CSV table of C-alpha atoms in Angstrom, one decimal:
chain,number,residue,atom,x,y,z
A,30,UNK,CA,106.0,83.7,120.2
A,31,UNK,CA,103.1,85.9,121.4
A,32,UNK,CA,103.3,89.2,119.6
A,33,UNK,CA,102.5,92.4,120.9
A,34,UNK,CA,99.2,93.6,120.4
A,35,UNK,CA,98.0,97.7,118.7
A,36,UNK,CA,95.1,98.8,118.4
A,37,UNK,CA,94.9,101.2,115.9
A,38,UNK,CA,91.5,103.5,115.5
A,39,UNK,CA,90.5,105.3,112.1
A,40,UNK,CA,92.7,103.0,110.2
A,41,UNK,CA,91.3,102.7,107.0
A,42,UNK,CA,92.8,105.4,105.1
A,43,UNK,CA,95.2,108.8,105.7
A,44,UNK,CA,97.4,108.2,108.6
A,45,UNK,CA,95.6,105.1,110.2
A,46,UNK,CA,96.2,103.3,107.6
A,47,UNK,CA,99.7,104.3,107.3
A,48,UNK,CA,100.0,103.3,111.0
A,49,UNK,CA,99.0,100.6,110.9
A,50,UNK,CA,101.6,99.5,107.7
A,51,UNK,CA,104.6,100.7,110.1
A,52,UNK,CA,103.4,98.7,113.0
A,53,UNK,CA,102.1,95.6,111.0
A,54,UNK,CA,106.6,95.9,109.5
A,55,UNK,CA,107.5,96.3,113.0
A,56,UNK,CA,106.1,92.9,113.8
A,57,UNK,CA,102.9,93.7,116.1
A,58,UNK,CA,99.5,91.8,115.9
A,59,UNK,CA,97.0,94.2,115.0
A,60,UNK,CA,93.7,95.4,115.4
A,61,UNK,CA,92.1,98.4,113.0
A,62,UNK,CA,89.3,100.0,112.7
A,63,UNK,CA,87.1,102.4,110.8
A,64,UNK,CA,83.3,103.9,111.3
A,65,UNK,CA,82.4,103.5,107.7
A,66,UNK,CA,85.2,102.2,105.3
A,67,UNK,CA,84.4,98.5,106.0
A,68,UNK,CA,85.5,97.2,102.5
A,69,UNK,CA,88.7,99.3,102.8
A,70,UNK,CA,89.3,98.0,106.5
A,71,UNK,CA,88.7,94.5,105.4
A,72,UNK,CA,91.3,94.7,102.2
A,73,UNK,CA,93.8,96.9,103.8
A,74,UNK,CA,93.5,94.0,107.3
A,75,UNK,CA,94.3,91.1,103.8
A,76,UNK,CA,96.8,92.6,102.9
A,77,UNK,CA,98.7,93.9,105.8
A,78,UNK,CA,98.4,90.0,106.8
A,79,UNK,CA,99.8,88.6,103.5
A,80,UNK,CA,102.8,90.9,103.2
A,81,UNK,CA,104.0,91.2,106.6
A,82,UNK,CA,102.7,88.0,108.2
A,83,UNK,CA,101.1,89.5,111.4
A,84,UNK,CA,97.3,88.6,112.5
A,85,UNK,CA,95.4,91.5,111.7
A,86,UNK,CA,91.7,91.8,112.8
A,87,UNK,CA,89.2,94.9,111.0
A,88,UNK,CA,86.7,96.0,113.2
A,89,UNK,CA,84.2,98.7,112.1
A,90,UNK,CA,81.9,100.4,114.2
A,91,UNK,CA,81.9,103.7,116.2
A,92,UNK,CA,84.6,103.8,118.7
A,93,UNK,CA,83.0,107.1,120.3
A,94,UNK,CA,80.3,104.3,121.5
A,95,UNK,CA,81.1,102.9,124.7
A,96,UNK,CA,79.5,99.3,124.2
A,97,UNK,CA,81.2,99.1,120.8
A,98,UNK,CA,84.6,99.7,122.5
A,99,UNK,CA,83.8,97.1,124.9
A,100,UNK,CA,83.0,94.4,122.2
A,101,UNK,CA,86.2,95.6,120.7
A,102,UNK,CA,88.2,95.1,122.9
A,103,UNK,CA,86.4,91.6,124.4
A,104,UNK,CA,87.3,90.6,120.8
A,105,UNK,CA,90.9,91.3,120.7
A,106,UNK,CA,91.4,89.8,123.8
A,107,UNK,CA,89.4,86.4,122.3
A,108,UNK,CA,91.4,86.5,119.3
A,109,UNK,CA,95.1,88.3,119.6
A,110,UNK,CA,95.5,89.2,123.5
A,111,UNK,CA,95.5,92.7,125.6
A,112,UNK,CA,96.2,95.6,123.9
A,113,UNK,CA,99.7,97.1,124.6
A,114,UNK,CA,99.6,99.7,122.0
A,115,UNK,CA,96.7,101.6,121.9
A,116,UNK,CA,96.8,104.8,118.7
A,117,UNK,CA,94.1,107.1,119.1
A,118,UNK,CA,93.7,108.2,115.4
A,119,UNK,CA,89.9,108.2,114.9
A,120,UNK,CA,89.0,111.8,113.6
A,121,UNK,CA,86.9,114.0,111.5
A,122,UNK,CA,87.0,117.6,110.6
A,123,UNK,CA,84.2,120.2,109.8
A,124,UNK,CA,84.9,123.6,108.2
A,125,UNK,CA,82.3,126.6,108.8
A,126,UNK,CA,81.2,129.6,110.8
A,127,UNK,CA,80.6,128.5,114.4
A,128,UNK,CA,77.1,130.7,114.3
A,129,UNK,CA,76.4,128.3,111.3
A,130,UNK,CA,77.3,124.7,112.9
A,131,UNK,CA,74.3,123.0,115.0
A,132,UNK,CA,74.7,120.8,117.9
A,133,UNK,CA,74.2,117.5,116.3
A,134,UNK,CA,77.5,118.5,114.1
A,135,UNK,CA,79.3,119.7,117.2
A,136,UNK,CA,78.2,116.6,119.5
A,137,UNK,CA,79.7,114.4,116.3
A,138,UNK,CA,82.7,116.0,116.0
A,139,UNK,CA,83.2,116.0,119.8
A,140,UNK,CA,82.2,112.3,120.0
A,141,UNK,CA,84.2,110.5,117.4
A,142,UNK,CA,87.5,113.1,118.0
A,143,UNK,CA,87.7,112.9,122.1
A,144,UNK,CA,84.8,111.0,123.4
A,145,UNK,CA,86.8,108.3,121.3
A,146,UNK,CA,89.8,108.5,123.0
A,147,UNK,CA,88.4,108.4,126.6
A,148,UNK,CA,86.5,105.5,125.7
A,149,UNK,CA,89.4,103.7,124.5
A,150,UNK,CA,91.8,104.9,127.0
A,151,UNK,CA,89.3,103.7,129.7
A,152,UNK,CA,89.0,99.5,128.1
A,153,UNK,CA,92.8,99.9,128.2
A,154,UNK,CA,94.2,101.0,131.0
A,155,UNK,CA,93.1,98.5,133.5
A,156,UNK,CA,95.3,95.5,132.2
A,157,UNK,CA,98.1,97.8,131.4
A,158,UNK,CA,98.3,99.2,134.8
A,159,UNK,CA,98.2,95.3,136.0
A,160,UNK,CA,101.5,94.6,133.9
A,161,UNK,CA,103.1,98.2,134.5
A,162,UNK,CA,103.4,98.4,130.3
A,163,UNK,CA,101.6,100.4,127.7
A,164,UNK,CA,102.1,103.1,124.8
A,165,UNK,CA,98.7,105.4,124.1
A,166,UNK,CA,99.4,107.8,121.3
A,167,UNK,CA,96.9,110.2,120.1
A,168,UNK,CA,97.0,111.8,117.1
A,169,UNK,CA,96.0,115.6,117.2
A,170,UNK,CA,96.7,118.7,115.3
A,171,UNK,CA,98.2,121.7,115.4
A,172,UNK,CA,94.8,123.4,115.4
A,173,UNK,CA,94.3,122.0,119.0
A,174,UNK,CA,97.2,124.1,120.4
A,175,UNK,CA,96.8,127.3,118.2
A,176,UNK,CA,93.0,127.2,116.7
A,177,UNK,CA,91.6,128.1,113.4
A,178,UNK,CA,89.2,130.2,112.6
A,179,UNK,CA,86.4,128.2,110.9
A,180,UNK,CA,87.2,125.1,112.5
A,181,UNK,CA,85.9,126.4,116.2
A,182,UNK,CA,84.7,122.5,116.9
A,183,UNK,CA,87.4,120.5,115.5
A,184,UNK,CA,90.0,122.7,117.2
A,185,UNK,CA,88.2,122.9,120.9
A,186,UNK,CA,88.3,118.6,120.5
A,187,UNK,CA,91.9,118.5,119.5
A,188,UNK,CA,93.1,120.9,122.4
A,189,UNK,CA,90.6,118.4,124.5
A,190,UNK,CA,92.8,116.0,123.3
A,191,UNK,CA,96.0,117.5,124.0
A,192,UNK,CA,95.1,118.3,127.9
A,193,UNK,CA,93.7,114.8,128.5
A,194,UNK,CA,96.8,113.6,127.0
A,195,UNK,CA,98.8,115.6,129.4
A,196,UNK,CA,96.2,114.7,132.7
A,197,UNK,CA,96.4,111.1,132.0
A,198,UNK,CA,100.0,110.9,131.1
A,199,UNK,CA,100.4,112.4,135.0
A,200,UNK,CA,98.1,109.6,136.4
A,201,UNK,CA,99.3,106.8,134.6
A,202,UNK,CA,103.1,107.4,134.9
A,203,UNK,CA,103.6,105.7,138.2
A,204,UNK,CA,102.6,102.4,136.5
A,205,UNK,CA,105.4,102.8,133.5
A,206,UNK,CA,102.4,103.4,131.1
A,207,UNK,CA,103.6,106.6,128.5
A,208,UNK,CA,100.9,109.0,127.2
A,209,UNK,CA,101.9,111.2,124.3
A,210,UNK,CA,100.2,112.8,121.3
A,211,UNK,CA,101.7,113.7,118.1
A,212,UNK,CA,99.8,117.5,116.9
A,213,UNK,CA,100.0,117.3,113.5
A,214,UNK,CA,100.6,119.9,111.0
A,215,UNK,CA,98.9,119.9,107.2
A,216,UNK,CA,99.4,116.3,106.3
A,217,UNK,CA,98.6,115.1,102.7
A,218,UNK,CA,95.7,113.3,103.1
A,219,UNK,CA,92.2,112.7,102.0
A,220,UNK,CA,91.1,115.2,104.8
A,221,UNK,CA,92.9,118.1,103.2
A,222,UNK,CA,91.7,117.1,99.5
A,223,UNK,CA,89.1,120.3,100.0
A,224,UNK,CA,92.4,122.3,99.1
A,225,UNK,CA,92.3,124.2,95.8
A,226,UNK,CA,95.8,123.9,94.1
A,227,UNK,CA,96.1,128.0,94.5
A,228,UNK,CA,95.1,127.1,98.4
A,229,UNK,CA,97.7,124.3,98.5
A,230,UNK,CA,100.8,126.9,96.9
A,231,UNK,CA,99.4,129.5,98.9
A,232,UNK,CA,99.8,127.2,102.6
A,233,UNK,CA,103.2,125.6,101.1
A,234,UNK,CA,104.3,128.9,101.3
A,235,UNK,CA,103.7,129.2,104.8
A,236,UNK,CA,105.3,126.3,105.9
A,237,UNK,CA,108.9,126.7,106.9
A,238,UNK,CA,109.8,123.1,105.4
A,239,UNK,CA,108.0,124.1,102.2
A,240,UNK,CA,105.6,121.5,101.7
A,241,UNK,CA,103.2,119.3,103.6
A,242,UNK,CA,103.4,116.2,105.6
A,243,UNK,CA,102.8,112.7,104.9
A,244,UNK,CA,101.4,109.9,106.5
A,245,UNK,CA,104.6,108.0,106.6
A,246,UNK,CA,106.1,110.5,109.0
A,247,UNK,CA,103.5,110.5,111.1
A,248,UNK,CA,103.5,106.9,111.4
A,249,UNK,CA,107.3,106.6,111.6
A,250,UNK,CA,106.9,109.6,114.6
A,251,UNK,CA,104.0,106.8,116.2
A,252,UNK,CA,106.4,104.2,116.3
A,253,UNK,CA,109.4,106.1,117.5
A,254,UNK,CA,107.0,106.9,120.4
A,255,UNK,CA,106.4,103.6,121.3
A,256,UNK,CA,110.1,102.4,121.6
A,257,UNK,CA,111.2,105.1,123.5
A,258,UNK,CA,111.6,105.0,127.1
A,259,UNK,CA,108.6,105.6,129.0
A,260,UNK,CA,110.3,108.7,130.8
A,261,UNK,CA,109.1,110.4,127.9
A,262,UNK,CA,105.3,110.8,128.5
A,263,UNK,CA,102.5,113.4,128.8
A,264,UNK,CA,104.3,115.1,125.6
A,265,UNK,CA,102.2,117.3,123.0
A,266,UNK,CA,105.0,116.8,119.8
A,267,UNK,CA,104.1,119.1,116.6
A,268,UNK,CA,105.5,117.6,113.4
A,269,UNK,CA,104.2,120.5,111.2
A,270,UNK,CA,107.3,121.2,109.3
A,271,UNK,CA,108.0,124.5,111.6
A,272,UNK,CA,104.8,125.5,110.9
A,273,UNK,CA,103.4,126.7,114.2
């Protein structure tokens, strides 16, 4: 039985990685990737393949590049078959005065956040559209609908996110293809390690559900998505514990 194939970006750790565990239980062939983390990516692709008994195939390289997407995805194609799942989940973050940030740190942040997802988004929609199937989720943040101070660059690519998640759900609808993102609140992560524990209390208190988010929900959220109907599309969904 052919399985069906996700592509999951950033996957090596935080809430790719967890992604990619709920998807590799549900049953789907996979495809993960990373920038850096290539040991990681390779040992997280073993084991995902071992426990759950899916094909799972690490890629590392920058998906903000367009001719590294287009290996990418000539590759799955070779080896598992189109890509009907695509997660968008490739992300860093950057924390400083705007005044202070130069524009090779604001073209990186911009690349690997959004540039990222249109390149992605581009290698995948043609055979979708040809088969009138396909799930894109992209993972963004809370910070791209409200904005934080100190995060000017991180925030502007996450709202980027969120509006070309809403534009291309509206252009992709008519061929059954759903386009959501999930706009996540403080997840506990590797990314939010910079957190002092007084800082951590202090943001606890904030949040409504009393604590932060973990990767698990997100990934269970991800999953959710992609079994629903595609009548639900073009969606920004906060899961930030009544945060925002």
């Amino acid at each position: 039985m052919r399985h069906e194939v996700a592509f999951i970006t950033g996957s090596s750790r935080g809430i790719g990685r967890a992604i990619a565990e709920e998807f590799a239980r549900a049953g789907y062939a996979l495809a993960i990737n990373c920038r850096q983390s290539e040991t990681e990516l390779i040992s997280l692709a073993e084991e995902l393949k071992n426990k759950y008994r899916v094909p799972c195939l690490p890629l590392a390289g920058d998906v903000g590049d367009e001719n590294f997407v287009e290996e990418v995805f000539t590759c799955i194609e070779q080896q598992l078959g189109h890509v009907t799942v695509l997660v968008n989940n490739a992300g860093i973050s950057h924390i400083g005065l705007l005044s202070d940030m130069d524009l090779e740190t604001w073209e990186r942040i911009i690349r690997t956040n959004l540039t990222s997802v249109f390149c992605c988004c581009r290698r995948a929609i043609p055979h979708m559209v040809h088969h009138k199937y396909g799930k894109i989720i992209n993972i963004s943040s809370v910070w791209g609908i409200a904005g934080a101070s100190c995060e000017v660059a991180y925030s502007a690519s996450k709202g980027g996110v969120n509006a070309f998640t809403k534009a291309l759900a509206k252009e992709l609808a008519p061929s059954n293809i759903s386009v959501n993102a999930i706009a996540c609140g403080v997840i506990d992560t590797q990314m939010n390690q910079c957190f002092t524990e007084q800082e951590r209390a202090a943001l606890e208190e904030e949040i409504p559900a009393g604590r932060f988010g973990n990767a698990g929900e997100v990934a269970s959220l991800a999953l959710s998505l992609v079994n629903s109907s595609s009548y639900l599309t073009g969606q920004i969904i906060s899961l930030d514990g009544g945060w925002q």
